[in-house]
Coordinates of C-alpha atoms in Angstrom, one line a residue:
Chain A
M13 CA -2.2 78.6 1.5
K14 CA -2.9 77.4 5.0
I15 CA -5.8 75.4 3.9
Y16 CA -3.6 73.6 1.3
L17 CA -1.0 72.8 3.9
I18 CA -3.7 71.4 6.1
L19 CA -5.1 69.3 3.2
L20 CA -1.6 68.1 2.4
L21 CA -1.1 67.0 5.9
V22 CA -4.4 65.2 5.9
V23 CA -3.4 63.4 2.7
V24 CA 0.0 62.5 4.1
S25 CA -1.7 61.3 7.3
L26 CA -4.1 59.2 5.3
F27 CA -1.4 57.6 3.2
S28 CA 0.9 57.0 6.0
S29 CA -1.8 55.2 8.0
S30 CA -3.6 53.3 5.3
A31 CA -1.4 52.7 2.2
F32 CA 2.3 52.7 2.7
S33 CA 2.2 51.3 6.2
D34 CA -0.5 48.7 5.3
D35 CA 1.2 45.3 5.5
S36 CA -1.5 43.7 3.3
I37 CA -0.4 45.7 0.3
L38 CA 3.3 46.2 0.9
E39 CA 4.1 42.6 2.0
Y40 CA 1.7 40.8 -0.3
P41 CA 4.3 39.4 -2.7
S42 CA 6.5 38.0 0.0
E43 CA 3.5 36.6 1.7
I44 CA 2.6 34.6 -1.4
E45 CA 6.2 33.5 -1.7
S46 CA 6.3 32.4 1.9
M47 CA 2.9 30.6 1.5
H48 CA 4.3 28.6 -1.4
K49 CA 7.5 27.9 0.5
K50 CA 5.5 26.7 3.5
A51 CA 3.4 24.5 1.3
A52 CA 6.5 23.0 -0.4
E53 CA 8.1 22.4 3.0
E54 CA 4.9 20.8 4.3
D55 CA 4.9 18.5 1.3
V56 CA 8.5 17.4 1.8
D57 CA 7.8 17.0 5.5
L58 CA 4.7 14.9 4.9
H59 CA 6.5 12.8 2.2
C60 CA 9.6 12.3 4.4
T61 CA 7.5 11.5 7.6
T62 CA 5.7 8.9 5.5
W63 CA 9.0 7.5 4.3
R64 CA 10.3 7.4 7.9
F65 CA 7.2 5.6 9.1
A66 CA 7.4 3.1 6.2
A67 CA 11.1 2.5 7.0
E68 CA 10.6 2.1 10.7
M69 CA 7.6 -0.2 10.3
N70 CA 9.8 -2.4 8.1
N71 CA 7.5 -1.8 5.0
L72 CA 10.3 -0.8 2.7
A73 CA 12.2 -3.3 0.7
P74 CA 15.8 -3.2 2.0
W75 CA 17.0 0.4 1.4
K76 CA 20.5 1.5 0.8
S77 CA 20.4 5.2 1.5
I78 CA 17.9 7.8 2.6
P79 CA 15.9 9.6 -0.2
A80 CA 17.9 12.6 -1.4
E81 CA 14.9 14.9 -0.9
C82 CA 14.7 13.8 2.8
A83 CA 18.4 14.7 3.6
D84 CA 17.5 17.8 5.5
Y85 CA 14.4 16.2 7.1
V86 CA 16.5 13.3 8.5
K87 CA 19.3 15.7 9.6
N88 CA 16.7 17.9 11.4
Y89 CA 15.1 14.8 13.0
V90 CA 18.3 13.2 14.3
M91 CA 19.9 16.5 15.4
G92 CA 16.7 17.9 16.9
K93 CA 14.2 17.0 19.5
G94 CA 12.4 14.2 17.5
Y95 CA 15.1 11.6 17.7
A96 CA 15.9 12.4 21.4
T97 CA 12.2 12.2 22.4
D98 CA 11.8 8.9 20.5
L99 CA 14.8 7.4 22.2
E100 CA 13.6 8.5 25.6
R101 CA 10.2 7.0 25.0
V102 CA 11.5 3.6 23.9
S103 CA 13.7 3.4 27.0
E104 CA 10.8 4.4 29.3
E105 CA 8.5 1.7 27.7
A106 CA 11.3 -0.9 28.0
L107 CA 11.8 0.0 31.7
I108 CA 8.1 -0.4 32.4
F109 CA 8.2 -3.9 31.0
A110 CA 11.6 -4.7 32.6
N111 CA 10.1 -3.8 36.0
S112 CA 7.0 -5.9 35.4
V113 CA 8.7 -9.2 34.8
E114 CA 8.6 -11.8 37.6
F115 CA 11.9 -13.5 37.8
S116 CA 12.1 -17.3 38.2
G117 CA 15.1 -16.8 40.5
D118 CA 17.4 -19.1 38.6
G119 CA 19.5 -16.3 37.0
K120 CA 18.3 -17.3 33.5
D121 CA 16.3 -14.2 32.7
I122 CA 18.2 -12.1 30.1
W123 CA 18.0 -8.9 28.2
V124 CA 19.7 -8.7 24.8
F125 CA 21.1 -5.4 23.6
D126 CA 22.4 -4.5 20.2
I127 CA 25.3 -2.0 20.3
D128 CA 25.4 0.4 17.3
E129 CA 22.6 3.0 17.4
T130 CA 21.2 1.1 20.4
L131 CA 23.8 1.5 23.2
L132 CA 26.4 3.6 21.4
S133 CA 25.7 6.4 19.0
N134 CA 27.5 6.7 15.7
L135 CA 25.9 10.1 15.1
P136 CA 29.3 11.9 15.1
Y137 CA 30.3 9.7 12.1
Y138 CA 27.0 10.2 10.3
I139 CA 27.2 14.0 10.8
D140 CA 30.3 13.8 8.6
H141 CA 28.7 11.3 6.1
G142 CA 25.4 12.9 5.2
F143 CA 23.1 11.3 7.8
G144 CA 22.6 8.2 5.6
L145 CA 22.5 10.0 2.3
E146 CA 26.0 8.6 1.4
L147 CA 26.2 4.9 0.6
F148 CA 27.6 3.0 3.5
D149 CA 31.4 2.8 3.4
H150 CA 32.7 -0.2 5.3
S151 CA 36.3 0.9 5.5
E152 CA 35.5 4.5 6.6
F153 CA 33.1 3.2 9.2
D154 CA 35.7 0.7 10.5
K155 CA 38.1 3.6 11.0
W156 CA 35.5 5.4 13.1
V157 CA 34.7 2.2 15.1
E158 CA 38.5 1.7 15.8
R159 CA 38.7 5.2 17.3
G160 CA 36.4 3.8 20.1
V161 CA 34.9 7.2 20.9
A162 CA 31.2 6.6 20.2
P163 CA 29.1 8.2 22.9
A164 CA 26.4 6.5 24.9
I165 CA 22.8 6.9 23.9
A166 CA 21.8 8.4 27.3
P167 CA 18.3 6.9 27.6
S168 CA 19.7 3.5 26.7
L169 CA 22.4 3.8 29.3
K170 CA 19.7 4.5 31.9
L171 CA 17.7 1.5 30.8
Y172 CA 20.9 -0.7 30.7
Q173 CA 21.9 0.2 34.3
R174 CA 18.3 -0.4 35.6
V175 CA 18.2 -3.7 33.8
V176 CA 21.5 -4.8 35.4
D177 CA 20.3 -3.6 38.8
L178 CA 17.0 -5.5 38.4
G179 CA 19.1 -8.7 38.1
Y180 CA 18.7 -9.5 34.4
K181 CA 21.7 -11.1 32.7
V182 CA 22.8 -8.8 29.9
F183 CA 23.9 -10.2 26.6
L184 CA 25.3 -7.8 24.0
L185 CA 24.7 -9.1 20.5
T186 CA 26.4 -7.1 17.8
G187 CA 27.1 -7.2 14.1
R188 CA 30.6 -5.9 14.8
K189 CA 33.4 -8.3 14.0
E190 CA 35.4 -10.3 16.5
S191 CA 38.6 -8.3 15.6
H192 CA 36.9 -5.2 17.1
R193 CA 36.3 -6.8 20.5
L194 CA 38.9 -4.9 22.4
V195 CA 38.1 -1.4 21.0
T196 CA 34.4 -2.2 21.5
V197 CA 34.9 -3.2 25.2
E198 CA 37.0 0.0 25.7
N199 CA 34.4 2.2 24.0
L200 CA 31.5 0.6 26.0
I201 CA 33.3 1.1 29.3
N202 CA 34.3 4.7 28.5
A203 CA 30.7 5.4 27.6
G204 CA 29.5 4.1 31.0
F205 CA 28.4 0.5 30.2
Q206 CA 29.6 -2.2 32.7
N207 CA 28.7 -5.6 34.0
W208 CA 27.5 -7.4 30.9
D209 CA 27.5 -11.1 31.0
K210 CA 28.3 -11.9 27.3
L211 CA 29.6 -9.8 24.4
I212 CA 28.9 -11.7 21.2
L213 CA 30.6 -10.5 18.0
R214 CA 30.7 -11.9 14.5
S215 CA 33.4 -14.6 13.9
P216 CA 35.1 -14.4 10.5
E217 CA 33.0 -17.3 9.1
E218 CA 29.8 -15.4 10.1
Q219 CA 30.9 -12.2 8.3
H220 CA 28.6 -12.7 5.3
K221 CA 25.5 -14.0 7.0
M222 CA 22.4 -11.9 7.0
A223 CA 22.1 -10.1 10.3
T224 CA 18.6 -11.7 10.9
L225 CA 20.0 -15.2 10.5
Y226 CA 23.2 -14.5 12.5
K227 CA 21.3 -13.0 15.4
S228 CA 18.6 -15.6 15.3
E229 CA 21.2 -18.4 15.6
K230 CA 22.8 -16.7 18.6
R231 CA 19.4 -16.3 20.3
D232 CA 18.6 -20.0 19.5
E233 CA 21.8 -20.9 21.4
M234 CA 20.7 -18.8 24.4
V235 CA 17.4 -20.5 24.5
K236 CA 19.1 -24.0 24.1
E237 CA 21.2 -23.1 27.1
G238 CA 18.0 -22.5 29.1
Y239 CA 17.9 -18.7 29.1
R240 CA 14.6 -16.9 28.8
I241 CA 15.0 -13.8 26.5
R242 CA 12.7 -11.3 28.3
G243 CA 13.7 -8.1 26.5
N244 CA 15.6 -7.3 23.3
S245 CA 16.5 -3.7 22.4
G246 CA 17.7 -2.9 18.8
D247 CA 17.5 -0.2 16.2
Q248 CA 17.1 -2.7 13.3
W249 CA 14.3 -5.2 12.7
S250 CA 17.2 -7.7 12.0
D251 CA 18.0 -7.4 15.7
L252 CA 14.5 -8.4 16.7
L253 CA 12.8 -10.6 14.2
G254 CA 13.6 -14.3 13.2
T255 CA 13.7 -17.3 15.5
S256 CA 13.9 -17.4 19.4
M257 CA 12.3 -13.9 19.5
S258 CA 12.2 -12.1 22.8
Q259 CA 9.1 -11.9 25.0
R260 CA 9.1 -8.2 24.2
S261 CA 11.1 -6.4 21.6
F262 CA 11.9 -2.7 21.6
K263 CA 12.7 -1.0 18.3
L264 CA 14.8 2.1 18.6
A265 CA 14.4 4.7 15.9
N266 CA 17.1 4.8 13.1
P267 CA 16.3 6.6 9.9
M268 CA 19.9 6.6 8.7
Y269 CA 20.6 3.1 7.6
Y270 CA 19.1 -0.4 7.2
I271 CA 20.7 -3.7 7.9
P272 CA 18.9 -6.7 6.4
Chain B
M27 CA -5.2 79.3 15.9
K28 CA -4.2 78.1 12.4
I29 CA -0.8 77.1 13.6
Y30 CA -2.4 75.0 16.4
L31 CA -4.6 73.3 13.9
I32 CA -1.6 72.5 11.8
L33 CA 0.3 71.2 14.8
L34 CA -2.7 69.1 15.8
L35 CA -2.8 67.5 12.4
V36 CA 1.0 66.9 12.4
V37 CA 0.6 65.2 15.8
V38 CA -2.4 63.1 14.5
S39 CA -0.5 62.3 11.4
L40 CA 2.5 61.1 13.4
F41 CA 0.4 59.0 15.7
S42 CA -1.5 57.4 13.0
S43 CA 1.5 56.4 11.0
S44 CA 3.8 55.3 13.8
A45 CA 1.9 54.5 17.0
F46 CA -1.7 53.4 16.4
S47 CA -1.1 51.8 13.1
D48 CA 2.2 50.1 14.0
D49 CA 1.6 46.4 14.3
S50 CA 4.8 45.9 16.3
I51 CA 3.3 47.8 19.2
L52 CA -0.4 47.2 18.9
E53 CA -0.1 43.4 18.2
Y54 CA 2.8 42.7 20.6
P55 CA 0.8 40.9 23.2
S56 CA -1.0 38.7 20.7
E57 CA 2.3 37.9 19.1
I58 CA 3.7 36.6 22.4
E59 CA 0.5 34.7 22.9
S60 CA 0.7 33.1 19.5
M61 CA 4.4 32.3 20.1
H62 CA 3.5 30.5 23.3
K63 CA 0.6 28.8 21.6
K64 CA 2.8 27.7 18.7
A65 CA 5.4 26.3 21.2
A66 CA 2.8 24.4 23.1
E67 CA 1.3 23.1 19.9
E68 CA 4.8 22.0 18.8
D69 CA 5.3 20.2 22.1
V70 CA 2.1 18.4 21.8
D71 CA 2.9 17.6 18.2
L72 CA 6.3 16.2 19.1
H73 CA 4.9 14.3 22.1
C74 CA 2.1 12.7 20.0
T75 CA 4.3 11.9 17.0
T76 CA 6.6 10.1 19.5
W77 CA 3.6 8.3 20.9
R78 CA 2.4 7.3 17.4
F79 CA 5.8 6.0 16.5
A80 CA 6.1 4.0 19.7
A81 CA 2.6 2.6 19.1
E82 CA 3.3 1.7 15.4
M83 CA 6.7 0.2 16.2
N84 CA 5.0 -2.1 18.8
N85 CA 7.0 -0.5 21.6
L86 CA 4.1 0.3 23.9
A87 CA 2.6 -2.2 26.3
P88 CA -0.9 -3.1 25.1
W89 CA -2.8 0.2 25.1
K90 CA -6.5 0.6 25.6
S91 CA -7.1 4.1 24.2
I92 CA -5.1 7.0 22.7
P93 CA -3.7 9.6 25.2
A94 CA -6.2 12.3 25.9
E95 CA -3.7 15.1 24.9
C96 CA -3.3 13.4 21.5
A97 CA -7.0 13.4 20.6
D98 CA -6.8 16.3 18.2
Y99 CA -3.5 15.1 16.8
V100 CA -4.9 11.7 16.0
K101 CA -8.0 13.3 14.5
N102 CA -6.0 15.6 12.3
Y103 CA -3.7 12.7 11.2
V104 CA -6.5 10.3 10.2
M105 CA -8.7 13.0 8.7
G106 CA -5.9 14.7 6.9
K107 CA -3.1 13.9 4.4
G108 CA -0.9 12.0 6.9
Y109 CA -2.9 8.8 7.1
A110 CA -3.8 8.9 3.4
T111 CA -0.2 9.3 2.4
D112 CA 0.9 6.5 4.7
L113 CA -1.8 4.1 3.4
E114 CA -0.7 4.9 -0.2
R115 CA 2.9 4.2 0.6
V116 CA 2.4 0.8 2.2
S117 CA 0.2 -0.2 -0.7
E118 CA 2.9 0.9 -3.2
E119 CA 5.7 -0.9 -1.3
A120 CA 3.6 -4.1 -1.1
L121 CA 2.9 -3.9 -4.8
I122 CA 6.7 -3.6 -5.6
F123 CA 7.2 -6.8 -3.6
A124 CA 4.1 -8.6 -5.1
N125 CA 5.5 -7.9 -8.6
S126 CA 8.9 -9.2 -7.7
V127 CA 7.9 -12.7 -6.5
E128 CA 8.6 -15.5 -8.8
F129 CA 5.7 -18.0 -8.7
S130 CA 6.2 -21.7 -8.5
G131 CA 3.3 -22.3 -10.8
D132 CA 1.4 -24.7 -8.5
G133 CA -1.1 -22.1 -7.3
K134 CA 0.2 -22.2 -3.8
D135 CA 1.5 -18.7 -3.5
I136 CA -0.9 -16.7 -1.3
W137 CA -1.4 -13.2 0.1
V138 CA -3.1 -12.8 3.4
F139 CA -5.2 -9.7 4.1
D140 CA -6.7 -8.6 7.4
I141 CA -10.1 -6.8 6.9
D142 CA -10.7 -4.0 9.4
E143 CA -8.5 -0.9 8.9
T144 CA -6.7 -3.0 6.2
L145 CA -9.3 -3.5 3.4
L146 CA -12.3 -1.8 5.0
S147 CA -12.2 1.5 6.8
N148 CA -14.1 1.9 10.1
L149 CA -13.3 5.6 10.1
P150 CA -17.0 6.6 9.9
Y151 CA -17.5 4.7 13.2
Y152 CA -14.5 6.3 14.8
I153 CA -15.4 9.8 13.7
D154 CA -18.5 9.3 16.0
H155 CA -16.4 7.7 18.8
G156 CA -13.5 10.0 19.5
F157 CA -11.0 8.5 17.1
G158 CA -9.8 6.0 19.7
L159 CA -10.2 8.2 22.7
E160 CA -13.3 6.4 23.9
L161 CA -12.8 2.9 25.3
F162 CA -13.7 0.2 22.7
D163 CA -17.4 -0.7 23.0
H164 CA -18.0 -4.2 21.5
S165 CA -21.8 -3.9 21.2
E166 CA -21.7 -0.4 19.6
F167 CA -19.0 -1.6 17.1
D168 CA -21.0 -4.8 16.3
K169 CA -24.0 -2.6 15.4
W170 CA -21.7 -0.6 13.0
V171 CA -20.3 -3.9 11.5
E172 CA -23.8 -5.2 11.0
R173 CA -24.7 -2.2 8.9
G174 CA -22.2 -3.5 6.4
V175 CA -21.3 0.0 5.0
A176 CA -17.6 0.3 5.7
P177 CA -15.9 1.9 2.7
A178 CA -12.8 0.4 1.0
I179 CA -9.4 1.8 1.9
A180 CA -8.7 2.9 -1.7
P181 CA -4.9 2.1 -1.9
S182 CA -5.6 -1.4 -0.4
L183 CA -8.3 -2.1 -3.0
K184 CA -5.7 -1.2 -5.7
L185 CA -3.2 -3.6 -4.1
Y186 CA -5.8 -6.3 -3.7
Q187 CA -6.9 -6.2 -7.3
R188 CA -3.3 -6.2 -8.5
V189 CA -2.5 -9.2 -6.2
V190 CA -5.5 -11.1 -7.6
D191 CA -4.5 -10.3 -11.2
L192 CA -1.0 -11.4 -10.6
G193 CA -2.3 -14.9 -9.7
Y194 CA -1.9 -15.0 -5.9
K195 CA -4.5 -16.9 -4.0
V196 CA -6.1 -14.4 -1.6
F197 CA -6.9 -15.4 2.0
L198 CA -8.8 -13.0 4.2
L199 CA -8.1 -13.6 7.8
T200 CA -10.1 -11.5 10.2
G201 CA -10.9 -11.2 13.9
R202 CA -14.6 -10.8 13.0
K203 CA -16.8 -13.5 14.2
E204 CA -18.4 -16.3 12.1
S205 CA -21.9 -14.8 12.7
H206 CA -20.8 -11.7 10.8
R207 CA -19.9 -13.8 7.7
L208 CA -22.8 -12.7 5.5
V209 CA -22.7 -9.0 6.3
T210 CA -18.9 -9.1 5.9
V211 CA -19.2 -10.7 2.4
E212 CA -21.8 -8.1 1.4
N213 CA -19.7 -5.3 2.7
L214 CA -16.6 -6.5 0.9
I215 CA -18.4 -6.9 -2.4
N216 CA -20.1 -3.5 -2.1
A217 CA -16.8 -1.9 -1.4
G218 CA -15.3 -3.5 -4.6
F219 CA -13.5 -6.6 -3.3
Q220 CA -14.0 -9.9 -5.2
N221 CA -12.4 -13.2 -6.0
W222 CA -10.9 -14.1 -2.6
D223 CA -10.2 -17.8 -2.1
K224 CA -10.9 -18.1 1.6
L225 CA -12.6 -15.9 4.2
I226 CA -11.6 -17.0 7.6
L227 CA -13.5 -15.7 10.6
R228 CA -13.4 -16.6 14.3
S229 CA -15.5 -19.6 15.4
P230 CA -17.3 -19.2 18.7
E231 CA -14.6 -21.3 20.5
E232 CA -11.9 -19.0 19.1
Q233 CA -13.7 -15.9 20.4
H234 CA -11.5 -15.4 23.4
K235 CA -8.1 -16.4 21.9
M236 CA -5.5 -13.6 21.6
A237 CA -5.4 -12.4 18.0
T238 CA -1.7 -13.2 17.6
L239 CA -2.4 -16.9 18.6
Y240 CA -5.6 -17.2 16.6
K241 CA -4.0 -15.8 13.4
S242 CA -0.8 -17.8 13.9
E243 CA -2.8 -21.0 14.1
K244 CA -4.7 -20.2 10.9
R245 CA -1.4 -19.4 9.1
D246 CA 0.1 -22.7 10.5
E247 CA -2.8 -24.5 8.8
M248 CA -2.1 -22.7 5.5
V249 CA 1.6 -23.7 5.6
K250 CA 0.6 -27.3 6.5
E251 CA -1.6 -27.4 3.5
G252 CA 1.4 -26.5 1.4
Y253 CA 0.7 -22.8 0.8
R254 CA 3.6 -20.3 0.7
I255 CA 2.6 -17.1 2.5
R256 CA 4.3 -14.5 0.3
G257 CA 2.7 -11.3 1.6
N258 CA 0.6 -10.4 4.6
S259 CA -1.1 -7.0 5.0
G260 CA -2.5 -5.9 8.4
D261 CA -2.9 -2.8 10.6
Q262 CA -2.1 -4.7 13.8
W263 CA 1.2 -6.5 14.7
S264 CA -1.1 -9.3 15.9
D265 CA -2.0 -9.7 12.2
L266 CA 1.7 -10.1 11.3
L267 CA 3.8 -11.6 14.1
G268 CA 3.8 -15.1 15.6
T269 CA 4.3 -18.4 13.8
S270 CA 4.2 -19.1 10.1
M271 CA 5.1 -15.5 9.4
S272 CA 4.8 -14.2 5.9
Q273 CA 7.8 -13.8 3.6
R274 CA 7.1 -10.0 3.8
S275 CA 4.7 -8.3 6.1
F276 CA 3.1 -4.9 5.5
K277 CA 2.0 -2.9 8.5
L278 CA -0.7 -0.4 7.7
A279 CA -0.9 2.6 10.0
N280 CA -3.6 2.6 12.8
P281 CA -3.2 5.0 15.6
M282 CA -6.8 4.5 16.9
Y283 CA -6.8 1.1 18.5
Y284 CA -4.6 -1.8 19.5
I285 CA -5.5 -5.5 19.4
P286 CA -3.1 -7.8 21.3

């Protein structure tokens, strides 16, 4: 009897140490599942990173909304460290350049800033509108703009202040319409922006011009007036490309929308 | 004595099932280690992805070599799925545009292709030279070029053939020097490229011009001759920006080197 008890205990001991507690057997099915899940996630991640690169490098035909399968990817990017780190980097690089410019001393060296997704963040609006998955709704977005509560993009505010301190003239060139001038000024000041030299908004007759053309024409005027456009910060290629391009352009990340 | 033996076995059994075989105790230190390692890897990944974006968006001042801490990141990207997927995407997007152009029927619609890292891949060279970590060595690279064995970038070859079939005139515009014409022609043909209309290389007096200026001047000439530059594919912004820019430009990824 005693020998049976001993044997029983030996058997229990063997089982408990090798079979039932062995992860490689008990957890095998969930391991496979998690491997597949990980592979699928990696595929989506790869696909959406490639999409984001293509969008940011201006390789996509004008796009109207983010791909449905990249909704979570874009959300995680803009709400997480990726977007923040990218915004910090572009501000740092712009600052290195801003510091390196030798001024002519005639007060004609300027820096052009776009406003939305460059100085001010509309992320609170996009949090409520699918991060670019929903088609752009002009009247809904206008309501948000009219609240005048868009927060500053912190690294851009830092760049802005340094650029003002260095003695650049600062021209704000935005696709916002002239009727939003007051609320835009209020919003900028509340977010910490001061001392700009010009705030250029779209007049009613410019309302339907492509952004690239509208912004190019405004830069052409600056150049005609003798200004040297040293730096230009914008989140859209339509802020940066066209005629009278800046000596250096700085493209902020924006995977949520595209303005041609 | 027997009761001691039984007790001993019970104790052994308990230990073997709960203590010595319990992963949560035995593997705790290595779990922490792997957590830290993972966090550090994620930091490097984030940092290097931000660097790559900044480089690809032309936000960096001219850079001479990749950051040392991103050596593995760049290696993994170009040797893995990331680079391949990005190259496929840019080819697909270019093809969508190429198909959409309505020709004027006068044979003056052209597509400009850069060669290195656009049609031909120098990856075999960069595998032996740190993927951009080593400073660029002109004489070493010349030796590689003179072997004439650079493989085609497969998605670019597909785009190239389709562009030729669609009836575009194809102009190859490269920073390679005129003395490399023969080896370049041989290399292109061996890699599957045929039927280009012009192959433009740098003459000795153009050797020290910035690429942006050299390529702009060549595009200016094309425009003067009545050509319409519909598409332009290149891995450097100096292939794409400047004067006489293409109707649409397609920026291929290249995190290994920068040509101003």
